[in-house]
mmCIF file of C-alpha atoms in Angstrom:
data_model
loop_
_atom_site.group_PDB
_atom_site.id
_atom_site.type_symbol
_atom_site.label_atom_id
_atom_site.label_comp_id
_atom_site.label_asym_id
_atom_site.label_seq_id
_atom_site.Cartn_x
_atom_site.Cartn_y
_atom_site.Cartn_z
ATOM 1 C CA UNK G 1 128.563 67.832 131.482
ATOM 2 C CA UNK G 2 131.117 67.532 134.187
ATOM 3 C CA UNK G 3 131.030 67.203 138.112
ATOM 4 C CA UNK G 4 133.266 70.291 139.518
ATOM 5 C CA UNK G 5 136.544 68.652 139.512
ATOM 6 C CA UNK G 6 135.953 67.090 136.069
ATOM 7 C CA UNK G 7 135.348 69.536 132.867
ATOM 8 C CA UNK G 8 136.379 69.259 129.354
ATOM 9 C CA UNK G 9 139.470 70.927 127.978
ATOM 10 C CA UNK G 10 139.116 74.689 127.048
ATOM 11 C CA UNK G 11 142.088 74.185 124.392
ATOM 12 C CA UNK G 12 140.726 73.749 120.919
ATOM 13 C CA UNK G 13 143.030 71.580 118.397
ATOM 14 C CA UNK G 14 142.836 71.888 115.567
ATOM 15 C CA UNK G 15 139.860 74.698 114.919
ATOM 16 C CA UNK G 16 136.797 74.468 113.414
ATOM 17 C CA UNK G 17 138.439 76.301 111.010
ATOM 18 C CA UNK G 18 140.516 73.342 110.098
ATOM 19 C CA UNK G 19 137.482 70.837 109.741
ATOM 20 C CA UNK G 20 135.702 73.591 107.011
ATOM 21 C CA UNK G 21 139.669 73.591 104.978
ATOM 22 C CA UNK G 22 139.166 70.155 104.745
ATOM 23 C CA UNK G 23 135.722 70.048 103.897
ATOM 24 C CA UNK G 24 135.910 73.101 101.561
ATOM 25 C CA UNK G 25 138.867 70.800 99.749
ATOM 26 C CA UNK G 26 136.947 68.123 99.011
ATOM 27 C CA UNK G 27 133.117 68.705 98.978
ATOM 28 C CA UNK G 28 133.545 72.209 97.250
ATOM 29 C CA UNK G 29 137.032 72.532 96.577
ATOM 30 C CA UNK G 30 136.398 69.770 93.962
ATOM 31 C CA UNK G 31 134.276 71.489 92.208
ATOM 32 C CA UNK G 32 136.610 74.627 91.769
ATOM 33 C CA UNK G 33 134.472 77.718 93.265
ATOM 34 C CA UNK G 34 136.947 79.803 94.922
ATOM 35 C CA UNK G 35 134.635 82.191 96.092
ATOM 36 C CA UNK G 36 132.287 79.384 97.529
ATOM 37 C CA UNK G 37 135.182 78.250 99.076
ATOM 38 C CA UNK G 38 136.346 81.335 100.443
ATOM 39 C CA UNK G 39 132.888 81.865 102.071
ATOM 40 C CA UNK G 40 132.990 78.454 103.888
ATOM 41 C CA UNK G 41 136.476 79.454 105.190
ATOM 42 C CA UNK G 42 134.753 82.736 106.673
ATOM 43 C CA UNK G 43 131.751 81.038 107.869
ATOM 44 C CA UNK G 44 134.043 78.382 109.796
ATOM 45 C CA UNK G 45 135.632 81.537 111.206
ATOM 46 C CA UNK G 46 132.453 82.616 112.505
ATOM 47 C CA UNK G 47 131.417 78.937 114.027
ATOM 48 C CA UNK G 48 134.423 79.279 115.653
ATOM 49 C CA UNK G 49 133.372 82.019 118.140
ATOM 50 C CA UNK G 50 130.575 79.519 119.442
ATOM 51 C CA UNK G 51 133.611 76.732 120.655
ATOM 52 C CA UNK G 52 133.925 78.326 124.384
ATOM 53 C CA UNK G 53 130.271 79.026 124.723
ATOM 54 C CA UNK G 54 129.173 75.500 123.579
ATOM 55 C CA UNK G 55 132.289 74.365 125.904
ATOM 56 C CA UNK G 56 131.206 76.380 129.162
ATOM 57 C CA UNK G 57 127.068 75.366 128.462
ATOM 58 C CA UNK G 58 127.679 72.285 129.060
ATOM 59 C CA UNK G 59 130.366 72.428 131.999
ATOM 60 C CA UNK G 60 127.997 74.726 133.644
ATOM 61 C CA UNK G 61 125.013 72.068 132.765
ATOM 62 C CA UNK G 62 127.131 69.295 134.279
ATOM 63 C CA UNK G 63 126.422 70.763 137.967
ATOM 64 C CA UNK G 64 122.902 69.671 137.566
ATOM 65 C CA UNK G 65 121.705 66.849 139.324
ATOM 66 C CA UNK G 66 120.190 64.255 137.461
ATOM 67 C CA UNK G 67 118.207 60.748 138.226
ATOM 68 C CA UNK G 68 120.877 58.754 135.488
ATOM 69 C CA UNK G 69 124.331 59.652 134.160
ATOM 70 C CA UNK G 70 124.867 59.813 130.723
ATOM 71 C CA UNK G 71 128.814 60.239 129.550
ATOM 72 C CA UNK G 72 129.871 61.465 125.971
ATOM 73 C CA UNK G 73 133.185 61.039 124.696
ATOM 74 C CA UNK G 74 133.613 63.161 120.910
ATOM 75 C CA UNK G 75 134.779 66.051 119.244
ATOM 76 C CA UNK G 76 132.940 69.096 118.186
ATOM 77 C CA UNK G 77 129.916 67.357 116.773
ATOM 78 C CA UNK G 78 129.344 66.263 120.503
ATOM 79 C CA UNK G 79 129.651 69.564 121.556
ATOM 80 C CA UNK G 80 126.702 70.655 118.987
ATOM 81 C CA UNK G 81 129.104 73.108 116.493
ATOM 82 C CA UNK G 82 127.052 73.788 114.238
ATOM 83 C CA UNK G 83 123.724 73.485 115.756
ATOM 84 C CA UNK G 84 121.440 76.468 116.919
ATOM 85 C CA UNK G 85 121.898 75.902 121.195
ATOM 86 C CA UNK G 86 124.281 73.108 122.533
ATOM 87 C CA UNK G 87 121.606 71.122 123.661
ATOM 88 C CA UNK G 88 121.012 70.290 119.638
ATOM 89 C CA UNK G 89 124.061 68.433 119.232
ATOM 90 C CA UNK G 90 122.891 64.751 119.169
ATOM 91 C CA UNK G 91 124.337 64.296 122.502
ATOM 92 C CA UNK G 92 121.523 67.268 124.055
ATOM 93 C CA UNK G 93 118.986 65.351 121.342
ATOM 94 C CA UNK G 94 119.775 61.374 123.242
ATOM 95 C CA UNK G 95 119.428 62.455 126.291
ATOM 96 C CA UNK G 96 116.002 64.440 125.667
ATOM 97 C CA UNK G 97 115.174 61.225 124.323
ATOM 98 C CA UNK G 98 116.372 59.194 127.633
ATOM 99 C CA UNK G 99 114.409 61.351 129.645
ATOM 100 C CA UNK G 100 111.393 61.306 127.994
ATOM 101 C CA UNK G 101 111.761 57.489 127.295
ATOM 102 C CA UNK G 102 112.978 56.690 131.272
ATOM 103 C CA UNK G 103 110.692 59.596 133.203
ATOM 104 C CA UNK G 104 113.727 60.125 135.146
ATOM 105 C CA UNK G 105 115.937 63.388 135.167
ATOM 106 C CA UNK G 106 119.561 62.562 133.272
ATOM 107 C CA UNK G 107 122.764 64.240 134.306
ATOM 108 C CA UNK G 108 124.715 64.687 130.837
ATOM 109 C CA UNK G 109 128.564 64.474 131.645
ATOM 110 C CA UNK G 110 130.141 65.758 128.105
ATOM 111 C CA UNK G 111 133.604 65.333 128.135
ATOM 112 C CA UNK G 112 133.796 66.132 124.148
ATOM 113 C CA UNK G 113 136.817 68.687 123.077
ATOM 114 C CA UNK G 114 136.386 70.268 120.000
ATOM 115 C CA UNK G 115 139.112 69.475 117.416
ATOM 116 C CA UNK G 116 139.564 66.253 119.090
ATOM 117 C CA UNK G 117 141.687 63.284 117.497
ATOM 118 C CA UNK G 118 141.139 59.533 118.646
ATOM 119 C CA UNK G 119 145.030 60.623 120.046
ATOM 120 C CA UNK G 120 143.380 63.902 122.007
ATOM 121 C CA UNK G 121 140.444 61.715 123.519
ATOM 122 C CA UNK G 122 143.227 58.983 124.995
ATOM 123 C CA UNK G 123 145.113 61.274 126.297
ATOM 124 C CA UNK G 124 142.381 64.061 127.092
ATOM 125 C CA UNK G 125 138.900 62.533 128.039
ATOM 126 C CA UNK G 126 139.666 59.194 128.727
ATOM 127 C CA UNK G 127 141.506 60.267 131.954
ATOM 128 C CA UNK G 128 138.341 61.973 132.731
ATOM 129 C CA UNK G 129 136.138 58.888 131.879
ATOM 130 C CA UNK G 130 138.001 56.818 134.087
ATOM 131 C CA UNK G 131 137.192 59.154 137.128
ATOM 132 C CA UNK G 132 133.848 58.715 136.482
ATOM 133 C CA UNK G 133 133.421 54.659 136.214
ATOM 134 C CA UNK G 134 132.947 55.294 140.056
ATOM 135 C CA UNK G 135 130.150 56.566 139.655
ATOM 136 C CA UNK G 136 128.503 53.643 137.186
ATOM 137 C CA UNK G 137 127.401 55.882 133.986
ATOM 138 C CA UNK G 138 123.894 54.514 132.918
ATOM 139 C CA UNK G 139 124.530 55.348 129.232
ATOM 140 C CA UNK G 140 128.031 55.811 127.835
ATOM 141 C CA UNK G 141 128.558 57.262 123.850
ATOM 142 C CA UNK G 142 131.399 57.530 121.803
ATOM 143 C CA UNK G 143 131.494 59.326 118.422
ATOM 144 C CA UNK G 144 135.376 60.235 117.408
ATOM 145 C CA UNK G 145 137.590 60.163 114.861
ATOM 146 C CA UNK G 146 136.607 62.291 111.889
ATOM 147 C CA UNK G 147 139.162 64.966 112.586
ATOM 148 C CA UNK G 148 141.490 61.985 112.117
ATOM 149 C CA UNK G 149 140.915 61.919 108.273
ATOM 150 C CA UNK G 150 142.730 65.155 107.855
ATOM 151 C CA UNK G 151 145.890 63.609 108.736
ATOM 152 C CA UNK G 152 145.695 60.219 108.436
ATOM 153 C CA UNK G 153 147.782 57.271 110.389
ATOM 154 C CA UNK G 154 146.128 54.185 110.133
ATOM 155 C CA UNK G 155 148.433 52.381 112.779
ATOM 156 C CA UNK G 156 147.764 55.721 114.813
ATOM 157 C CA UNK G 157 144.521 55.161 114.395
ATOM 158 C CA UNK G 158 144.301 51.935 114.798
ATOM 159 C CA UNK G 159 146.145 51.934 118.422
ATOM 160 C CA UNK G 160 144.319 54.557 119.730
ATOM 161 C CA UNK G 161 140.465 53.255 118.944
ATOM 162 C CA UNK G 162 141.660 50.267 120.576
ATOM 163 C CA UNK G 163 143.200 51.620 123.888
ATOM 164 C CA UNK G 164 139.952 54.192 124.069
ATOM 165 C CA UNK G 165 137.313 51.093 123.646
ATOM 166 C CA UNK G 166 139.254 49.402 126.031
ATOM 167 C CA UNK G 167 138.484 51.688 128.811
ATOM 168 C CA UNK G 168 134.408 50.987 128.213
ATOM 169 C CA UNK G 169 132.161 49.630 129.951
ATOM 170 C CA UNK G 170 130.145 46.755 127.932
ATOM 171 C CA UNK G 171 127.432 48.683 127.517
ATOM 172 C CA UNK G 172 128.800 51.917 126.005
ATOM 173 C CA UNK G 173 127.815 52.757 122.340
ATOM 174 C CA UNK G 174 130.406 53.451 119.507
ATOM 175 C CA UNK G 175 129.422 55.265 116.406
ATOM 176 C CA UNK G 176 131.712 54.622 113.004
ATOM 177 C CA UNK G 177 132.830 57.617 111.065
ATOM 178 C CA UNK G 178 130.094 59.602 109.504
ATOM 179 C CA UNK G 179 130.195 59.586 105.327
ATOM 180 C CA UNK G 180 132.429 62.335 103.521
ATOM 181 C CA UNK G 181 130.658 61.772 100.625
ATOM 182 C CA UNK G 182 133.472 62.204 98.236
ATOM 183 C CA UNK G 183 135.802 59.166 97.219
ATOM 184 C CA UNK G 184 139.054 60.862 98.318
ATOM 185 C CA UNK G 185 138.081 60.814 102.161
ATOM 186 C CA UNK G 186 136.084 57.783 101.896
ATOM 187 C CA UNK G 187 138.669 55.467 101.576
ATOM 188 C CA UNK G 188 140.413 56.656 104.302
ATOM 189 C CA UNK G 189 136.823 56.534 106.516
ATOM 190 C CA UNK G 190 136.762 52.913 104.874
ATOM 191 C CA UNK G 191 139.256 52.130 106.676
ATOM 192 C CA UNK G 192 138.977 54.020 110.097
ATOM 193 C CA UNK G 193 135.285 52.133 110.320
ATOM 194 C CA UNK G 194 136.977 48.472 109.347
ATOM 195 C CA UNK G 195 139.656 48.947 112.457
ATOM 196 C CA UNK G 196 136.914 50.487 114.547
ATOM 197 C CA UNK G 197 134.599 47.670 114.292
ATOM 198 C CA UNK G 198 137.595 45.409 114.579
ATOM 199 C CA UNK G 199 138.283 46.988 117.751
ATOM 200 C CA UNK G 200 134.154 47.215 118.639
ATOM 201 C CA UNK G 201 133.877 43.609 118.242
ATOM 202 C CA UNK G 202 137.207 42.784 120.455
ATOM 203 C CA UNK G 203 135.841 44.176 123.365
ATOM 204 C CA UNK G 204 131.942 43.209 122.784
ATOM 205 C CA UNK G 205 130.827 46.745 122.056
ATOM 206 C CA UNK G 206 128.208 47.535 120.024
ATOM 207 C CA UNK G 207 127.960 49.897 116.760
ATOM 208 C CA UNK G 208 125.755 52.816 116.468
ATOM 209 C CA UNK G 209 126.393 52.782 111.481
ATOM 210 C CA UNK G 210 126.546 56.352 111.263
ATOM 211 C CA UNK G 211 128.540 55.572 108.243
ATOM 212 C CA UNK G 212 125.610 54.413 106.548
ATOM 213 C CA UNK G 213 122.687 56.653 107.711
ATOM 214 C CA UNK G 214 124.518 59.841 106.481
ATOM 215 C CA UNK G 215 125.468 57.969 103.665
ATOM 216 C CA UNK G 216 121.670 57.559 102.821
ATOM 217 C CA UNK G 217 120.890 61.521 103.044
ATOM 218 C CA UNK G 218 122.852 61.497 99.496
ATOM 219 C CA UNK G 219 122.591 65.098 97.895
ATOM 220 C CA UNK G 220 119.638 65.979 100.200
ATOM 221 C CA UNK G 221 121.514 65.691 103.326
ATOM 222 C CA UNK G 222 124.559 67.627 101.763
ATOM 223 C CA UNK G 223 122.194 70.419 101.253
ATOM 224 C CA UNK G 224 120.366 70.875 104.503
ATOM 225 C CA UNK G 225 122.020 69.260 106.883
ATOM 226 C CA UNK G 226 124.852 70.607 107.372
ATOM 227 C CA UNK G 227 126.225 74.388 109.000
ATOM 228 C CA UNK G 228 127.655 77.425 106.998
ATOM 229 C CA UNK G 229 130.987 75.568 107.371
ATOM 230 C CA UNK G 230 130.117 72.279 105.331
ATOM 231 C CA UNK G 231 131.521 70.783 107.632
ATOM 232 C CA UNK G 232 129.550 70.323 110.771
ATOM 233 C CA UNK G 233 125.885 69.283 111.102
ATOM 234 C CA UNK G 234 122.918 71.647 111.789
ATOM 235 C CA UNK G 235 120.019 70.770 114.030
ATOM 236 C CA UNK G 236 118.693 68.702 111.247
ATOM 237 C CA UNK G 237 121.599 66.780 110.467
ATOM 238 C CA UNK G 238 122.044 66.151 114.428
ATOM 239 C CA UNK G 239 118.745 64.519 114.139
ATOM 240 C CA UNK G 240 119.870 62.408 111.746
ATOM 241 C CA UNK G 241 122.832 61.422 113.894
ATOM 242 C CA UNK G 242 120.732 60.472 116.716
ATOM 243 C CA UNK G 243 118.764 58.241 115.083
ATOM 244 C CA UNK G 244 122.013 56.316 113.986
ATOM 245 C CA UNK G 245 122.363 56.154 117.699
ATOM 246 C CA UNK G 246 118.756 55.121 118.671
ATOM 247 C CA UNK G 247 118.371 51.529 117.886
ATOM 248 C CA UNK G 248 121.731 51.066 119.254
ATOM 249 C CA UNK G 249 120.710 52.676 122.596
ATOM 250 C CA UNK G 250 117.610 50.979 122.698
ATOM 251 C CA UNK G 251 118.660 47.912 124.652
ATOM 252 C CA UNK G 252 120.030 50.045 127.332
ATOM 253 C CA UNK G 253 117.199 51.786 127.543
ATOM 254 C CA UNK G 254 115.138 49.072 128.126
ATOM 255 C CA UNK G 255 117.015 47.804 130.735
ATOM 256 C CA UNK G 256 117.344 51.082 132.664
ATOM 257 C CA UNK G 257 113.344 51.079 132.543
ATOM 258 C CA UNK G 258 113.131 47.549 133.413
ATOM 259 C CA UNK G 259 115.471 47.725 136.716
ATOM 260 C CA UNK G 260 113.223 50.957 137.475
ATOM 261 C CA UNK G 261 110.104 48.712 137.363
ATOM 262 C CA UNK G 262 111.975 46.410 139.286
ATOM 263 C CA UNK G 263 112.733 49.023 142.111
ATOM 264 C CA UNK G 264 109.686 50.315 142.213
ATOM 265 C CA UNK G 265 107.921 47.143 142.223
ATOM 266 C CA UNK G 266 110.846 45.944 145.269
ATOM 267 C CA UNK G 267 109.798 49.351 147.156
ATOM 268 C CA UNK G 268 105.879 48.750 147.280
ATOM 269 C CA UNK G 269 106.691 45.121 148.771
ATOM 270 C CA UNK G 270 109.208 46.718 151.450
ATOM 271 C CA UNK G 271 106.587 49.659 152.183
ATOM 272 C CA UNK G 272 103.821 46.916 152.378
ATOM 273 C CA UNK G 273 105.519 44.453 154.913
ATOM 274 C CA UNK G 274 106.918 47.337 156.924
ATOM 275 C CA UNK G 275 102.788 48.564 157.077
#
C-alpha cells in the first residue's frame, strides 16, 4: 500500500502475458503440446485483466492506518497475480501473519509493479522506497528478479541487485529467485541467486531461499501450486512462498514484540510515578 502521494505504477511491462510465453516455453513448451500451450497463452490473457484491480486494492488499502509499516518491493507475485483476492499474494499472507504474531494493526505499503525487472524496481520503486525511510518501515521485503530470466544480462543484473540492496535498511529481507524447474532457466536463476547473495552479504542483508523451498514442491508443487498461466502462484503456492519468508522474518518480529513489551512495560512505570 501507498500513502496518497506515493502509489505504485499503473504501467505494466512486460504483461503477464509475457511471464506465461516464457513459462509455456519451457515447462510445457518442452514437452511439445501446442494446444496446452495455446491454453496457457489464453489463460495468461485472462490473468491479465486482474493487473489494475490487484494494482488499485492495494493503493486504495495503503490509506489505512496501521500500528507498524510494512514495505514490499516485487513484481507481480507481490501484487498476488495469480491468487484468488490480493490480499493472498504472500505479501497480504506476511502481514496477516505480523498482525496476528505482533497484536498490532500493520499498514502494508506495496510498491510492487507487475512486469517488474530488477532495472524497473531501481528506477520505479526504489524512488518510492526512499520517500518512505522517513517514516522508519518496521518490516521491509524484497522479492524481484524473475522477469529478469526472460532476457537475461548478468552484468545488468548484477548492477542493479546491488544499487536496489543498497538503498535497505539492515533489517529488510531479500528473497533469491524462485525455482523454474527446468535446466534451461535454471542456470540462468543459478546465477541471478549467486550475484544476489553476493550482493545480500555486501550490505549485511539477510536471505529469505525461496530457491530452495519451491525447489522442494518437485512435481507436486508444479501441479497445484501454480495459476492457469503456469506461471504465477495460486493461493497455495503463495503459502509456500511465505514460509520461505518466515524464518527469515522471524528475528524482526521478535524484536518488534520485544520493544512493544518494552513500551508498555516503560508506560506502566511513567503512569505509576505520575499516580
Amino acid at each position: 500500500m501507498t500513502v496518497s502521494s506515493i502509489s505504485p505504477l499503473g504501467a505494466q511491462r512486460p504483461s503477464v502475458a509475457a511471464g506465461a510465453r516464457l513459462a509455456a516455453s519451457t515447462v510445457l513448451g518442452a514437452v511439445g503440446v501446442r494446444p496446452f500451450r495455446a491454453r496457457m497463452l489464453e489463460n495468461a490473457s485472462t490473468l491479465n485483466d486482474t493487473l489494475p484491480v490487484h494494482s488499485k486494492w492495494w493503493r486504495e488499502h495503503a490509506k489505512a492506518e496501521g500500528e507498524l509499516l510494512y514495505v514490499a518491493i516485487g513484481d507481480s507475485t507481490a501484487q498476488g497475480i495469480g491468487a484468488s483476492r490480493p490480499d493472498r499474494s504472500y505479501v497480504g499472507v506476511l502481514a496477516d501473519g505480523l498482525r496476528a504474531a505482533t497484536g498490532r494493526s500493520v499498514r502494508v505499503v506495496n510498491l510492487s509493479v507487475s512486469g517488474a525487472t530488477t532495472t524497473l524496481a531501481v528506477h520505479d520503486q526504489l524512488p518510492r522506497f526512499r520517500a518512505l525511510l522517513r517514516l522508519q518501515p518496521d518490516v521491509v521485503t524484497v522479492s524481484i528478479g524473475a522477469n529478469d530470466i526472460a532476457d537475461w544480462n548478468p552484468a545488468r543484473f548484477d548492477r542493479d541487485i546491488r544499487s536496489l540492496f543498497a538503498a535497505l535498511p539492515a533489517h529488510a529481507v531479500v528473497a533469491d529467485l524462485p525455482c523454474f524447474h527446468l535446466p534451461r532457466n535454471e542456470r540462468k536463476v543459478a546465477e541471478a541467486n549467486r550475484m544476489l547473495r553476493a550482493a545480500a552479504r555486501e550490505h549485511g542483508l539477510v536471505v529469505a531461499p525461496l530457491h530452495e523451498v519451491t525447489r522442494r514442491q518437485g512435481l507436486r508443487g508444479i501441479l497445484t501450486q501454480f495459476a492457469r498461466d503456469m506461471f504465477h502462484p495460486n493461493d497455495h503456492g503463495y503459502a509456500v512462498w511465505a514460509e520461505a519468508f518466515r524464518p527469515a522474518l522471524a528475528p524482526v518480529v521478535e524484536r518488534l514484540v520485544e520493544r512493544d513489551a518494552s513500551a508498555s512495560a516503560w508506560s506502566r512505570v511513567t503512569e505509576q510515578r505520575a499516580a
